[in-house]
Coordinates of C-alpha atoms in Angstrom, one line a residue:
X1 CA 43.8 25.9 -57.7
X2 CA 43.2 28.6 -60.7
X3 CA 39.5 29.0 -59.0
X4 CA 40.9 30.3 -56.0
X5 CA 43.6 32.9 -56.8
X6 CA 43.1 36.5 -57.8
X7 CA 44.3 37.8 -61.0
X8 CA 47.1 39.9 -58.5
X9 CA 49.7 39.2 -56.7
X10 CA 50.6 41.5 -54.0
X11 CA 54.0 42.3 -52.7
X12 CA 53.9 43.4 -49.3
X13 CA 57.7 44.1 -47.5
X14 CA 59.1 45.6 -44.6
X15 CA 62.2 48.0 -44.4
X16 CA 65.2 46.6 -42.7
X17 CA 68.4 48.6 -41.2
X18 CA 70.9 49.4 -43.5
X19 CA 69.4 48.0 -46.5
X20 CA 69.1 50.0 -49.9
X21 CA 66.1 51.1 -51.6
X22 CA 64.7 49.0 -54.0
X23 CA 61.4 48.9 -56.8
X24 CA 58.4 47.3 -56.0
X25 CA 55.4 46.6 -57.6
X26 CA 52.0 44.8 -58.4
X27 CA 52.0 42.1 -61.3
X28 CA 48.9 41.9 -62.9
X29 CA 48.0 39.0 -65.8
X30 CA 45.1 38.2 -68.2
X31 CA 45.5 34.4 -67.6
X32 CA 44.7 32.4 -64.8
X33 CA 47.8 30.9 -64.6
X34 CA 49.4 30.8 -60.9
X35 CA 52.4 33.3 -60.8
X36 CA 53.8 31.6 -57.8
X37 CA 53.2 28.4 -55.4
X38 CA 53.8 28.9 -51.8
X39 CA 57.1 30.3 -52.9
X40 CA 59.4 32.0 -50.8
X41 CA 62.6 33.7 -52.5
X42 CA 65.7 35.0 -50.4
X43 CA 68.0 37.9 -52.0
X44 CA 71.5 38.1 -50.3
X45 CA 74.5 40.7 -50.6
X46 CA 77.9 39.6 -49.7
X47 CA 80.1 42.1 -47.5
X48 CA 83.0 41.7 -46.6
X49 CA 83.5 38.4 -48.1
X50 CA 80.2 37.2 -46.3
X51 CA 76.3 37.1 -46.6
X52 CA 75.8 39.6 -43.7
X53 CA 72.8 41.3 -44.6
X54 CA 69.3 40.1 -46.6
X55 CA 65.9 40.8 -47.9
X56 CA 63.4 38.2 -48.0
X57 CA 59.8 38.4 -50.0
X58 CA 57.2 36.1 -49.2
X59 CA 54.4 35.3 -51.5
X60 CA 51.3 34.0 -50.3
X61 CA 48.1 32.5 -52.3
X62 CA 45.4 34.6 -52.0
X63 CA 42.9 32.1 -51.4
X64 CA 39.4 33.2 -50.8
X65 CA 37.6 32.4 -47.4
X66 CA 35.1 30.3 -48.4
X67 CA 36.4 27.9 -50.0
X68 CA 38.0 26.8 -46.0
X69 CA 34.3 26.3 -44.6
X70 CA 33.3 23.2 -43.0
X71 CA 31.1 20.8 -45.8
X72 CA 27.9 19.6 -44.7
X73 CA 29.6 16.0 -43.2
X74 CA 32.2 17.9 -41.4
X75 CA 29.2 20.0 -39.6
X76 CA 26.7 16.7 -39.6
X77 CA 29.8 15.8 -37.4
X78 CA 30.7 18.7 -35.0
X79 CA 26.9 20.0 -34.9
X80 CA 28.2 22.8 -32.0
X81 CA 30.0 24.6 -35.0
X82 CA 26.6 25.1 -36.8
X83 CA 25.4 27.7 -34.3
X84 CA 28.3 29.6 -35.5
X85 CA 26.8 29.9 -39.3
X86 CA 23.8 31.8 -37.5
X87 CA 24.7 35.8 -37.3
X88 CA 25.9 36.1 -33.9
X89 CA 22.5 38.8 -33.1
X90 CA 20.0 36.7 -34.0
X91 CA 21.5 33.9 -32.0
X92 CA 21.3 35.8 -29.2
X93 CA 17.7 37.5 -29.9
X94 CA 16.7 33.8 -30.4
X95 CA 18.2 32.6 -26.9
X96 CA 16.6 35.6 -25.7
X97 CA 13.1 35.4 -26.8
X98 CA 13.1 31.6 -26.0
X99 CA 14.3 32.1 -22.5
X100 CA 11.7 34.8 -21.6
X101 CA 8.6 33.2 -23.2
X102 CA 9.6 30.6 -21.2
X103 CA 10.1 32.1 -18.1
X104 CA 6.7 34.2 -18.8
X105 CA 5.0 30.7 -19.2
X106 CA 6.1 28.9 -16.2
X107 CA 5.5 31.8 -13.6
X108 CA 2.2 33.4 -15.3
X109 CA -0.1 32.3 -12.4
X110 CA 1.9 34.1 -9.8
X111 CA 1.6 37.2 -12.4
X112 CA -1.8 37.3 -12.3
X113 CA -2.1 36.8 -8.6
X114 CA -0.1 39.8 -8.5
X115 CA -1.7 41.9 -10.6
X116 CA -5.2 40.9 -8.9
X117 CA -3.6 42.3 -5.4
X118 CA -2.2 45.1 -6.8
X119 CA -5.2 46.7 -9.0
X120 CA -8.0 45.3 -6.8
X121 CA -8.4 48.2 -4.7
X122 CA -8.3 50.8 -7.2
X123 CA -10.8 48.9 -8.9
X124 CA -12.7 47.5 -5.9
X125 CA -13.6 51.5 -5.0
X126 CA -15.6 51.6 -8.6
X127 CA -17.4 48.6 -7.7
X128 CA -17.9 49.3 -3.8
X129 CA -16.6 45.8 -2.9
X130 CA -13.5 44.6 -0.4
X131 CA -10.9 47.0 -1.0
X132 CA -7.7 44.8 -0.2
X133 CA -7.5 40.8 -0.9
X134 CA -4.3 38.9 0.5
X135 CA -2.1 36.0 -1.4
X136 CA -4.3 33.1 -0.1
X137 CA -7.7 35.0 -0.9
X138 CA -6.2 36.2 -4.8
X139 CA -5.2 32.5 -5.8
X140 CA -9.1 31.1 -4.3
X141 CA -10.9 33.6 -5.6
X142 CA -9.5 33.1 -9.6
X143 CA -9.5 29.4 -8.5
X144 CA -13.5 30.0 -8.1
X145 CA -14.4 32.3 -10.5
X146 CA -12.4 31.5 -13.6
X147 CA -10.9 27.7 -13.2
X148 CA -7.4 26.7 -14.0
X149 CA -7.6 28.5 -17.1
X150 CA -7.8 31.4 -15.3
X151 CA -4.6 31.1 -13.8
X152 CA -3.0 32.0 -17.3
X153 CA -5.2 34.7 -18.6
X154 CA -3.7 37.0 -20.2
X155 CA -0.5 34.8 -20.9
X156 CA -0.7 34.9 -24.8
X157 CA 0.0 39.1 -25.2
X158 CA 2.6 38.9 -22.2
X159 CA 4.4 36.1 -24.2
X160 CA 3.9 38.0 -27.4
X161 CA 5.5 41.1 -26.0
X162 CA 8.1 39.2 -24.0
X163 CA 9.6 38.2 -27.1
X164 CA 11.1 41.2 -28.4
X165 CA 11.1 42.6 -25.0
X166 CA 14.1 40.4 -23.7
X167 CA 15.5 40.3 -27.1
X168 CA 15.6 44.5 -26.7
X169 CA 16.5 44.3 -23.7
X170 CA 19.1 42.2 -23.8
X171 CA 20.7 43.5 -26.9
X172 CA 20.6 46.9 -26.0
X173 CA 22.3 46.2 -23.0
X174 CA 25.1 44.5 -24.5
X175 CA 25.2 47.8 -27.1
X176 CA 25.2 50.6 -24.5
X177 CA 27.9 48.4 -22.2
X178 CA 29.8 48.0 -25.1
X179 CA 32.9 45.6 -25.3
X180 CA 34.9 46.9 -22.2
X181 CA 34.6 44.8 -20.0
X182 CA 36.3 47.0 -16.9
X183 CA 33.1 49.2 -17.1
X184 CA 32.7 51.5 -13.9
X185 CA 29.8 50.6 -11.8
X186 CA 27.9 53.8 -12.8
X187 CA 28.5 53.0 -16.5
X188 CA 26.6 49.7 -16.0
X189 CA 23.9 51.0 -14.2
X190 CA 23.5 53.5 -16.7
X191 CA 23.7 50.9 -19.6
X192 CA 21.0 49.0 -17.7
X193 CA 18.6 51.6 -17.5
X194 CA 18.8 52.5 -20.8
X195 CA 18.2 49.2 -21.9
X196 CA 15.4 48.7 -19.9
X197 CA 13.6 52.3 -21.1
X198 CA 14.3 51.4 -24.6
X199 CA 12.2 47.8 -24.2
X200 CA 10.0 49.4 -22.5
X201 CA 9.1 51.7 -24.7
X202 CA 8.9 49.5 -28.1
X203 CA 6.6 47.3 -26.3
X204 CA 4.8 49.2 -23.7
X205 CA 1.3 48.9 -25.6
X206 CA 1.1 45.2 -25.2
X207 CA 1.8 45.4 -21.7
X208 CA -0.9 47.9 -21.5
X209 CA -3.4 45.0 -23.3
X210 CA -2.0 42.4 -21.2
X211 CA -2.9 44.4 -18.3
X212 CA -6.4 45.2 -19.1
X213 CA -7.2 41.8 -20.8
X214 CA -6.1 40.1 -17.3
X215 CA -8.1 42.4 -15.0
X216 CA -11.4 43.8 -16.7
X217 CA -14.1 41.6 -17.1
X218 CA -15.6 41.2 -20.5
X219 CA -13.0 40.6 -23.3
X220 CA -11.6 37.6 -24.9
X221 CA -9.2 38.2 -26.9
X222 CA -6.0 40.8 -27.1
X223 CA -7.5 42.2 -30.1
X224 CA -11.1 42.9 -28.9
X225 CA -9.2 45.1 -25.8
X226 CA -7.4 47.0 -28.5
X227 CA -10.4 47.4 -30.6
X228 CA -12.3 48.7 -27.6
X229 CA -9.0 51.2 -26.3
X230 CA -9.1 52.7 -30.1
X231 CA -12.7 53.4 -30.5
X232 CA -12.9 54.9 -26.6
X233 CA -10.1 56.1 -25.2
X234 CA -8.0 56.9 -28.6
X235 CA -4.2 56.1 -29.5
X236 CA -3.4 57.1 -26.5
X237 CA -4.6 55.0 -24.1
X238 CA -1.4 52.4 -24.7
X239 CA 0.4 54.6 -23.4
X240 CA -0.8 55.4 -19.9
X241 CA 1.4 54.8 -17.1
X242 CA 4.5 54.8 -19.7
X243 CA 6.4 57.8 -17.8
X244 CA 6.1 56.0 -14.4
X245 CA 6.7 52.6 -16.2
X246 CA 9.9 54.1 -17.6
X247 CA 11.2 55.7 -14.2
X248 CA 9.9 51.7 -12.6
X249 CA 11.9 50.1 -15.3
X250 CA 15.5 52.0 -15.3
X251 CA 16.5 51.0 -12.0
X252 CA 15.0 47.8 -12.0
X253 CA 17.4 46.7 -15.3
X254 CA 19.6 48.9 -14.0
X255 CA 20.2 47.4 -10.5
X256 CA 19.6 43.8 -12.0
X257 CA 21.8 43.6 -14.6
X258 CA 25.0 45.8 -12.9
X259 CA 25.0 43.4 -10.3
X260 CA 24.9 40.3 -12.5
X261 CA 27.5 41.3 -13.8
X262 CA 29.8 42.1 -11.2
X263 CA 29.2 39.6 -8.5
X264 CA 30.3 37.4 -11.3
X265 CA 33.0 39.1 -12.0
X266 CA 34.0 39.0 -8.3
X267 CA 34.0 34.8 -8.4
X268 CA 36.8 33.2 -9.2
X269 CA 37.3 32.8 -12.7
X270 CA 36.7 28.6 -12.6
X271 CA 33.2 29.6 -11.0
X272 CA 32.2 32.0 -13.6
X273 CA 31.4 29.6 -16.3
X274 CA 28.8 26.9 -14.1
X275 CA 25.3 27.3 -14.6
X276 CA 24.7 27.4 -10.8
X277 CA 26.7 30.4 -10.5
X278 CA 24.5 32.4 -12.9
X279 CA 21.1 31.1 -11.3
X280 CA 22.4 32.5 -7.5
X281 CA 23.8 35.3 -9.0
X282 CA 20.6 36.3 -11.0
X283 CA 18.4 35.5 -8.0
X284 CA 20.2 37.7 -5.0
X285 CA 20.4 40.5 -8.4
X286 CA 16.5 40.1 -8.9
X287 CA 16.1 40.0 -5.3
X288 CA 17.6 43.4 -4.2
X289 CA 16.5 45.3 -7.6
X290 CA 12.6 44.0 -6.8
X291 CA 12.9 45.3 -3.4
X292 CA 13.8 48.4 -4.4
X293 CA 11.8 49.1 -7.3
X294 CA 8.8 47.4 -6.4
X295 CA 6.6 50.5 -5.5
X296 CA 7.2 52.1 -8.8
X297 CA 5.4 49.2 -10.5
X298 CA 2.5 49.4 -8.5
X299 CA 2.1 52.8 -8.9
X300 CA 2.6 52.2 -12.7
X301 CA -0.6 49.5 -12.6
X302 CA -3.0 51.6 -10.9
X303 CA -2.2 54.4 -13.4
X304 CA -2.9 51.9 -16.6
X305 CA -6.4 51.0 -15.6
X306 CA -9.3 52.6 -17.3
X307 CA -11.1 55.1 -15.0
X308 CA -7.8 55.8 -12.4
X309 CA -7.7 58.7 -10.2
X310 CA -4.3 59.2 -10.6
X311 CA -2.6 61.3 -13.6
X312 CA 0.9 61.8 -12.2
X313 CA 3.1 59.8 -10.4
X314 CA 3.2 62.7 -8.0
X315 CA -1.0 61.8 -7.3
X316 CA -0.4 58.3 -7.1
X317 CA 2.2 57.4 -4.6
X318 CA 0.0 59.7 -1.7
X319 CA -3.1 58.5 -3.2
X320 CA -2.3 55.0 -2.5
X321 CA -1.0 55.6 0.7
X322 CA -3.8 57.5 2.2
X323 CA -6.1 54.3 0.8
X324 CA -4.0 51.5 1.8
X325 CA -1.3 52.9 4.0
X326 CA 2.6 52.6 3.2
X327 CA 1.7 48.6 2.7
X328 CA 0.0 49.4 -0.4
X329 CA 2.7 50.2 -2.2
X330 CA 4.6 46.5 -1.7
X331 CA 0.9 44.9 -2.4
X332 CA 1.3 41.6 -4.6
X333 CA 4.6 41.9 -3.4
X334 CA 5.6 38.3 -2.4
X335 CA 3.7 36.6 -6.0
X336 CA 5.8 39.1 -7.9
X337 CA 9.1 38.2 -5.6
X338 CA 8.0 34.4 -6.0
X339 CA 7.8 35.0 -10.0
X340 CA 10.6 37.8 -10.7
X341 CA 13.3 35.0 -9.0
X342 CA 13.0 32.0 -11.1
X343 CA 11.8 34.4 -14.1
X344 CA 15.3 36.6 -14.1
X345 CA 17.3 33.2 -13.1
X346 CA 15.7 31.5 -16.2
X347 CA 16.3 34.5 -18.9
X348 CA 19.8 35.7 -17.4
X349 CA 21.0 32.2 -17.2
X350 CA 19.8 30.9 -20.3
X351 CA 21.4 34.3 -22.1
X352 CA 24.7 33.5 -20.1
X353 CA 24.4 30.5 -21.3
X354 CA 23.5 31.6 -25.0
X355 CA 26.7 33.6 -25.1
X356 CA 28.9 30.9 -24.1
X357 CA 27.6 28.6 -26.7
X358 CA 28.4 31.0 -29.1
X359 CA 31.8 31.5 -28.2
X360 CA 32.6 27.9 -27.8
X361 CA 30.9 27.3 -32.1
X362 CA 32.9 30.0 -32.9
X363 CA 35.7 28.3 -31.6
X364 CA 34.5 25.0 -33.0
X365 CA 34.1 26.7 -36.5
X366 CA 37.5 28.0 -36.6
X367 CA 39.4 25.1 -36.1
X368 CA 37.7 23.3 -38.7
X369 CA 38.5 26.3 -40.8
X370 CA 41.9 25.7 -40.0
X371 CA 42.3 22.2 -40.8
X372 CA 40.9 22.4 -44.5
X373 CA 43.4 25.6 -44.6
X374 CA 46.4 23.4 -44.0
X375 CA 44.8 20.7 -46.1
X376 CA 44.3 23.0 -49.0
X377 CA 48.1 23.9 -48.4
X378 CA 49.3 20.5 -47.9
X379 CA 47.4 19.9 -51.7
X380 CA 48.8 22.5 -52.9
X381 CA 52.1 21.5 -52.1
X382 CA 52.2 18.1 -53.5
X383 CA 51.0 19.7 -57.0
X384 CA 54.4 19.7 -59.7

């Protein structure tokens, strides 16, 4: 017991009514000796013939923290409570990142589709060839041209940048909601698209590869693109399309994320906690927030590639239209609806379901806490 004491003991008291003043003060002692063992010592005054009035002083071991933590066998055998020795961040940057390179994995063929429907034209009017393709004609023609394989190209620097992306994201999100939970509507929004800007804006530039290493014909590899981009078109050139990627993004997360949140909220409370519930919720969220934000992210692709007419967001949107008509702007739309829905339902639920973990080893790792508390006191006691 003489490891886990202090060489103080503390007096802490409390005033009662009608009780007198008295001294106080801290003992200090160059031994290790115990000055007191669970100990609790009563005063008493007698008035009027009686013991009326009292003052009590507790004194507690000051025993330090560590020495209640579960041993390895107790952990071997409650394995939820080992989640809880992880810092509670990096559990959730973890979940994160595993969630959206998953997610990123699983739907990257309807990504490219997309982005083949949505840049063709732009780039089609360089190369004087059909100027719109369709869903059906954008799966044959990688089908043809590039094999299964093709399906995925441009994968690898998505998943690279997804990474931190949701971990950003994610976290940031929980940072600029904070920890009231009775947020207004506009304070979520608002959280939401500042989360989304600031992800945006660590990763934009692998996006940016991504982009071009999926659509331009000639490069291999992530870092041949970036090669290229440095020697050409400078620093820079990572960072076209950020402003209209930025206004794309903010109500995207924005929308996505505030209504997460409270249609959940809105369930009964024995509904919030089921996985189901956070995989409709996340898809009707995704749903309406794609809908709406959708034209911003085309407008944000044809503004990436090399050689675009467009330098504003102001050129683009009228540009696009005059080509393509209002239809344009919602091109690649169904791929990119196809791949947003299971992509937020994977990543929102799997976060959601990250945080309950958590909460539930945290749980786990207190209660084992507790029971080598009381049997460190139990030991205690039984010492003469």
């Amino acid at each position: 017991m003489q490891s886990m004491r202090e060489d103080k003991a503390i007096v802490s008291w409390r005033s009662l009514p009608s009780l007198g003043s008295f001294q106080y003060g801290v003992v200090e002692t160059n031994d290790h000796e115990p000055l007191w063992k669970n100990t609790r010592i009563s005063f008493s005054s007698g008035i009027g013939g009686g013991y009326s009035k009292f003052a009590c002083i507790s004194v507690e071991e000051n025993i330090k923290q560590k020495d209640f933590l579960p041993t390895p066998a107790q952990l071997l055998k409650h394995p939820l409570a080992i989640v809880a020795l992880v810092p509670k961040d990096a559990a959730l940057f973890f979940a994160g990142a595993v969630a959206g390179a998953a997610a990123k994995t699983v739907t990257a063929p309807l990504d490219r589709i997309k982005l083949l429907m949505q840049t063709h034209g732009v780039r089609a009017g360089q190369e004087s060839a059909k100027k719109a393709i369709g869903f059906v004609e954008a799966i044959t023609l990688i089908g043809k041209e590039e094999g299964i394989k093709g399906y995925w190209k441009g994968n690898l620097p998505q998943v690279i940048r997804v990474i931190p992306y949701s971990a950003v994201q994610l976290f940031s999100y929980e940072i600029y909601k904070g920890k009231d939970d009775e947020l207004s509507v506009i304070g979520r929004l608002a959280a939401g698209a500042f989360a989304g800007m600031t992800s945006t804006f660590i990763t934009y530039p692998l996006d940016v590869l991504r982009l071009r290493l999926a659509v331009e014909p000639g490069y291999r590899t992530m870092s041949e693109v970036a090669l290229n981009m440095l020697r050409e078109e400078g620093v820079a050139s990572f960072y076209y399309g950020l402003g209209p990627s930025l206004i794309g993004i903010a109500p995207y997360i924005a929308v996505n994320f505030c209504f997460f949140d409270l249609i959940k909220k809105s369930l009964p409370e024995k509904y919030q906690k089921r996985t189901e519930t956070s995989l409709l919720t996340a898809v009707l969220s995704a749903s309406l927030a794609t809908l709406t934000c959708y034209p911003l992210d085309t407008v944000r692709r044809q503004m990436q590639l090399r050689g675009t007419p467009y330098k504003t967001v102001l050129d683009a949107f009228p540009g696009i239209v005059e080509r393509d008509g209002l239809i344009g702007l919602y091109r690649g739309f169904v791929p990119n609806a196809l791949k947003n829905l299971p992509n937020s339902s994977i990543r929102l639920t799997t976060y959601d379901i990250a945080k309950r973990l958590i909460a539930a080893s945290e749980k786990e790792f207190q209660r084992i806490n507790e029971e080598n508390r009381k049997k460190q006191n139990q030991k205690a006691d039984k010492q003469p």
